[in-house]
Amino acid sequence: MASKACCEIPPVITHDYTPKGVFGEVADFKSYITGPKTSKTGILAIYDIFAYFPQTLQGADILASAEHLVVMPDLFKGEVAEPNCYPADTPEKLKALMAFINGPANTKDGEANVRAIAEGLKKEYPGVERWGVVGYCWGAKVASLVSGPGTPFTVSAQLHPALMDVEDFKKVTIPQLILLSGDEPADEVEAYKKELTQHANEAVRTKSHIEVYDKMVHGWMSARADFANEEARKEYERGYGQVVTFLGDNL
């Protein structure tokens, strides 16, 4: 079940960012591609249910500025959660939102598609030696699912994850950076922190990091980033600084 905040907080509409990358075809998916194609490290970025929002594209460009090739595939194939459904405060809005989550955004297909894309990326960019995965909200759930046994990735970052489940975390086999807002379920956050101290995988246990940005709303690093709010802007920048450092240390 999606968190209450995920179903209630609308995205922040902004149109004043010009993406630095390009859209192209990667592994049979339209994708946003940014960063040097000659890089030895790559990041598969998984957007939230609002897809290619300017704040999310800017985040991809920030990751690429650290000399990573970043690919953000259009997993919903042109569909997107309708911002007018937020907050989902009527039966009609909630029905439309859940239809999207259970349809184009169902996590089973998301996981399968990301694994297939990861194999395609290896063929299309053979010079990239190591791939990481970064997921936002819904994308963070998918990132956790593809971080288990047989993962094609070296490291994972989950940013304000939706659909949190400590059972997913128990199965991951690569270091995780998990940045949470103050809106994530407190019981799940505590379960994740406890599991980290005793995780069966040594690399996960010793190299992962969990941090709560308790003054931030769910989605502050993607479609709900409010750059008109100075504190939110600074925390967006601080969050990306953490992601870049974590990837640099572990990718």
C-alpha positions as a printed NumPy array, in Angstrom:
array([[  0.   ,   0.   ,   0.   ],
       [  1.305,   3.451,  -0.877],
       [  1.986,   5.774,   2.044],
       [ -0.623,   8.362,   2.998],
       [  1.737,  11.171,   1.994],
       [  2.367,   9.593,  -1.397],
       [ -1.365,   9.734,  -2.135],
       [ -1.962,  13.217,  -0.747],
       [  0.92 ,  15.549,  -1.615],
       [  0.652,  17.072,  -5.11 ],
       [  3.718,  17.625,  -7.317],
       [  5.23 ,  21.095,  -7.625],
       [  4.839,  22.432, -11.137],
       [  7.907,  24.233, -12.459],
       [  8.983,  24.882, -16.029],
       [ 12.16 ,  26.935, -15.693],
       [ 14.753,  24.166, -16.003],
       [ 16.364,  23.252, -19.307],
       [ 17.573,  19.62 , -19.243],
       [ 21.17 ,  19.031, -20.28 ],
       [ 20.614,  15.557, -21.682],
       [ 18.699,  14.149, -24.624],
       [ 15.909,  11.659, -25.196],
       [ 16.748,   8.543, -27.142],
       [ 16.014,   4.829, -27.405],
       [ 17.724,   2.459, -24.983],
       [ 16.895,  -1.238, -24.754],
       [ 13.581,  -0.626, -26.551],
       [ 12.542,   2.095, -24.102],
       [ 12.444,   5.824, -24.693],
       [ 14.968,   7.177, -22.193],
       [ 16.445,  10.405, -20.903],
       [ 20.224,  10.126, -21.344],
       [ 22.681,  12.499, -19.721],
       [ 26.362,  12.49 , -18.821],
       [ 29.444,  11.189, -20.629],
       [ 28.89 ,   8.067, -22.723],
       [ 32.595,   7.284, -22.272],
       [ 32.191,   6.915, -18.501],
       [ 33.133,   3.655, -16.819],
       [ 30.242,   4.053, -14.361],
       [ 26.547,   4.306, -15.137],
       [ 23.335,   4.946, -13.237],
       [ 19.928,   3.627, -14.162],
       [ 17.532,   6.175, -12.676],
       [ 13.914,   5.194, -11.964],
       [ 11.535,   8.126, -11.793],
       [  8.468,   8.512,  -9.562],
       [  4.894,   8.157, -10.811],
       [  4.97 ,  11.683, -12.28 ],
       [  7.709,  10.554, -14.687],
       [  9.814,  13.27 , -16.367],
       [  9.195,  16.254, -14.081],
       [ 11.763,  19.088, -14.389],
       [ 12.974,  18.576, -10.808],
       [ 13.619,  14.898, -11.515],
       [ 15.454,  15.593, -14.768],
       [ 17.566,  18.172, -12.957],
       [ 18.418,  15.502, -10.398],
       [ 19.566,  13.181, -13.18 ],
       [ 21.776,  15.955, -14.527],
       [ 23.277,  16.492, -11.065],
       [ 24.198,  12.789, -10.905],
       [ 25.68 ,  13.031, -14.405],
       [ 27.797,  16.029, -13.353],
       [ 29.816,  13.582, -11.245],
       [ 30.96 ,  11.958, -14.513],
       [ 28.417,   9.119, -14.524],
       [ 26.39 ,   8.139, -17.561],
       [ 22.752,   8.397, -16.416],
       [ 19.854,   6.692, -18.179],
       [ 16.243,   7.229, -17.065],
       [ 13.911,   4.929, -19.04 ],
       [ 10.244,   5.706, -19.619],
       [  8.934,   2.642, -17.821],
       [  5.334,   3.856, -18.119],
       [  5.665,   4.186, -21.919],
       [  4.13 ,   7.623, -22.166],
       [  1.572,   7.295, -19.398],
       [  1.833,   9.208, -16.152],
       [ -0.032,   9.711, -12.886],
       [ -2.35 ,  12.672, -13.381],
       [ -1.311,  15.538, -11.074],
       [ -4.984,  16.569, -10.834],
       [ -5.579,  13.364,  -8.863],
       [ -3.656,  14.901,  -5.969],
       [ -4.656,  14.985,  -3.271],
       [ -6.656,  11.804,  -3.789],
       [ -9.48 ,  13.202,  -1.671],
       [-12.463,  11.917,  -3.63 ],
       [-13.452,   8.37 ,  -4.586],
       [-12.951,   9.264,  -8.261],
       [ -9.441,  10.598,  -7.747],
       [ -8.431,   7.654,  -5.592],
       [ -9.837,   5.208,  -8.145],
       [ -7.878,   6.849, -10.958],
       [ -4.656,   6.9  ,  -8.909],
       [ -4.927,   3.255,  -7.878],
       [ -5.723,   2.254, -11.47 ],
       [ -2.431,   3.819, -12.515],
       [ -0.471,   2.254,  -9.65 ],
       [ -1.934,  -1.184, -10.353],
       [ -1.606,  -0.736, -14.131],
       [  1.356,   1.049, -15.768],
       [  3.052,   1.452, -12.384],
       [  2.7  ,  -2.066, -11.021],
       [  5.997,  -2.968,  -9.406],
       [  6.174,  -6.507, -10.798],
       [  6.403,  -5.17 , -14.346],
       [  8.691,  -2.407, -13.146],
       [ 11.165,  -4.907, -11.724],
       [ 11.08 ,  -7.106, -14.826],
       [ 11.55 ,  -4.15 , -17.15 ],
       [ 14.461,  -2.719, -15.162],
       [ 16.256,  -6.065, -15.192],
       [ 15.744,  -6.33 , -18.961],
       [ 16.91 ,  -2.744, -19.502],
       [ 19.993,  -3.373, -17.371],
       [ 20.98 ,  -6.237, -19.677],
       [ 20.376,  -4.03 , -22.692],
       [ 22.515,  -1.276, -21.233],
       [ 25.464,  -3.642, -20.922],
       [ 25.273,  -4.283, -24.666],
       [ 24.669,  -0.673, -25.702],
       [ 27.343,   0.805, -23.424],
       [ 30.03 ,  -1.906, -23.118],
       [ 32.533,   0.643, -21.796],
       [ 30.505,   1.086, -18.605],
       [ 32.026,  -1.343, -16.119],
       [ 29.68 ,  -0.844, -13.155],
       [ 26.049,   0.236, -12.939],
       [ 24.193,   1.666,  -9.98 ],
       [ 20.441,   2.178,  -9.61 ],
       [ 18.738,   5.234,  -8.121],
       [ 14.994,   5.244,  -7.513],
       [ 12.529,   7.918,  -6.418],
       [  9.355,   7.111,  -4.476],
       [  7.751,   4.367,  -6.629],
       [ 11.113,   3.977,  -8.325],
       [ 12.763,   3.374,  -4.96 ],
       [ 10.516,   0.37 ,  -4.433],
       [ 11.614,  -1.019,  -7.793],
       [ 15.253,  -0.228,  -6.955],
       [ 14.951,  -2.275,  -3.771],
       [ 13.422,  -5.205,  -5.67 ],
       [ 16.262,  -5.277,  -8.223],
       [ 18.912,  -5.096,  -5.486],
       [ 18.457,  -8.699,  -4.382],
       [ 20.168, -11.94 ,  -5.449],
       [ 21.432, -11.852,  -9.019],
       [ 21.283,  -8.07 ,  -9.196],
       [ 22.99 ,  -6.478, -12.213],
       [ 23.845,  -3.446, -10.067],
       [ 26.763,  -2.608,  -7.794],
       [ 25.009,  -0.09 ,  -5.537],
       [ 21.532,   1.338,  -4.977],
       [ 20.006,   4.576,  -3.683],
       [ 16.392,   4.765,  -2.542],
       [ 15.103,   8.326,  -2.28 ],
       [ 11.916,   8.927,  -0.234],
       [ 10.793,   5.354,  -0.92 ],
       [  7.138,   4.436,  -1.259],
       [  5.707,   0.987,  -0.509],
       [  8.366,   0.345,   2.128],
       [  8.718,  -3.265,   3.234],
       [ 11.531,  -4.437,   5.488],
       [ 11.265,  -7.885,   3.88 ],
       [ 12.577,  -6.289,   0.666],
       [ 15.473,  -4.768,   2.596],
       [ 16.4  ,  -8.13 ,   4.105],
       [ 16.929,  -9.523,   0.59 ],
       [ 19.201,  -6.807,  -0.841],
       [ 22.781,  -7.806,  -1.595],
       [ 24.394,  -4.456,  -2.473],
       [ 25.038,  -1.294,  -0.418],
       [ 21.978,   0.937,  -0.041],
       [ 21.636,   4.656,   0.555],
       [ 18.123,   5.286,   1.866],
       [ 17.072,   8.915,   2.305],
       [ 13.66 ,   9.287,   3.895],
       [ 11.343,  12.233,   4.418],
       [  9.439,  12.974,   7.585],
       [  6.341,  11.519,   5.905],
       [  7.519,   7.921,   5.627],
       [  5.862,   5.461,   8.059],
       [  7.758,   5.667,  11.349],
       [  7.376,   1.947,  12.089],
       [  8.879,   0.959,   8.745],
       [ 11.729,   3.453,   9.155],
       [ 12.603,   1.956,  12.524],
       [ 12.343,  -1.57 ,  11.109],
       [ 14.813,  -0.635,   8.358],
       [ 17.249,   0.874,  10.847],
       [ 17.074,  -2.198,  13.067],
       [ 17.54 ,  -4.546,  10.126],
       [ 20.605,  -2.625,   8.969],
       [ 22.392,  -3.369,  12.258],
       [ 21.94 ,  -7.117,  11.77 ],
       [ 21.738,  -7.539,   8.009],
       [ 23.028, -10.912,   6.802],
       [ 25.015,  -9.354,   3.945],
       [ 28.242,  -7.781,   5.192],
       [ 28.502,  -5.214,   2.389],
       [ 24.947,  -4.062,   3.055],
       [ 25.502,  -3.966,   6.81 ],
       [ 28.808,  -2.069,   6.707],
       [ 28.431,   0.24 ,   3.699],
       [ 24.748,   1.218,   3.71 ],
       [ 23.381,   4.421,   5.189],
       [ 19.868,   5.407,   6.264],
       [ 18.968,   9.012,   7.043],
       [ 15.706,  10.824,   7.698],
       [ 15.212,  14.374,   6.41 ],
       [ 12.489,  14.948,   8.962],
       [ 11.578,  18.467,   7.821],
       [ 11.089,  17.448,   4.206],
       [  7.928,  16.184,   2.511],
       [  7.718,  12.908,   0.649],
       [  9.136,  13.53 ,  -2.826],
       [ 11.411,  16.462,  -1.967],
       [ 14.141,  15.176,  -4.314],
       [ 11.9  ,  14.689,  -7.358],
       [  8.484,  15.976,  -8.483],
       [  7.591,  17.521,  -5.134],
       [ 10.792,  19.561,  -4.841],
       [  9.731,  23.135,  -4.085],
       [ 12.575,  25.407,  -5.149],
       [ 10.602,  28.486,  -4.065],
       [ 11.143,  27.311,  -0.499],
       [ 14.754,  28.023,   0.469],
       [ 14.979,  25.252,   3.056],
       [ 13.534,  22.708,   0.607],
       [ 15.966,  23.839,  -2.082],
       [ 18.932,  23.473,   0.268],
       [ 17.803,  20.035,   1.396],
       [ 17.34 ,  18.98 ,  -2.239],
       [ 20.941,  20.023,  -2.854],
       [ 22.178,  18.336,   0.325],
       [ 20.384,  15.129,  -0.583],
       [ 21.971,  15.015,  -4.019],
       [ 25.327,  15.753,  -2.444],
       [ 24.878,  12.642,  -0.312],
       [ 23.873,  10.544,  -3.293],
       [ 26.853,  11.696,  -5.358],
       [ 29.255,  10.984,  -2.494],
       [ 27.733,   7.58 ,  -1.791],
       [ 27.906,   6.555,  -5.429],
       [ 31.45 ,   7.831,  -5.696],
       [ 32.474,   5.712,  -2.705],
       [ 30.695,   2.53 ,  -3.739],
       [ 30.284,   2.468,  -7.528]])
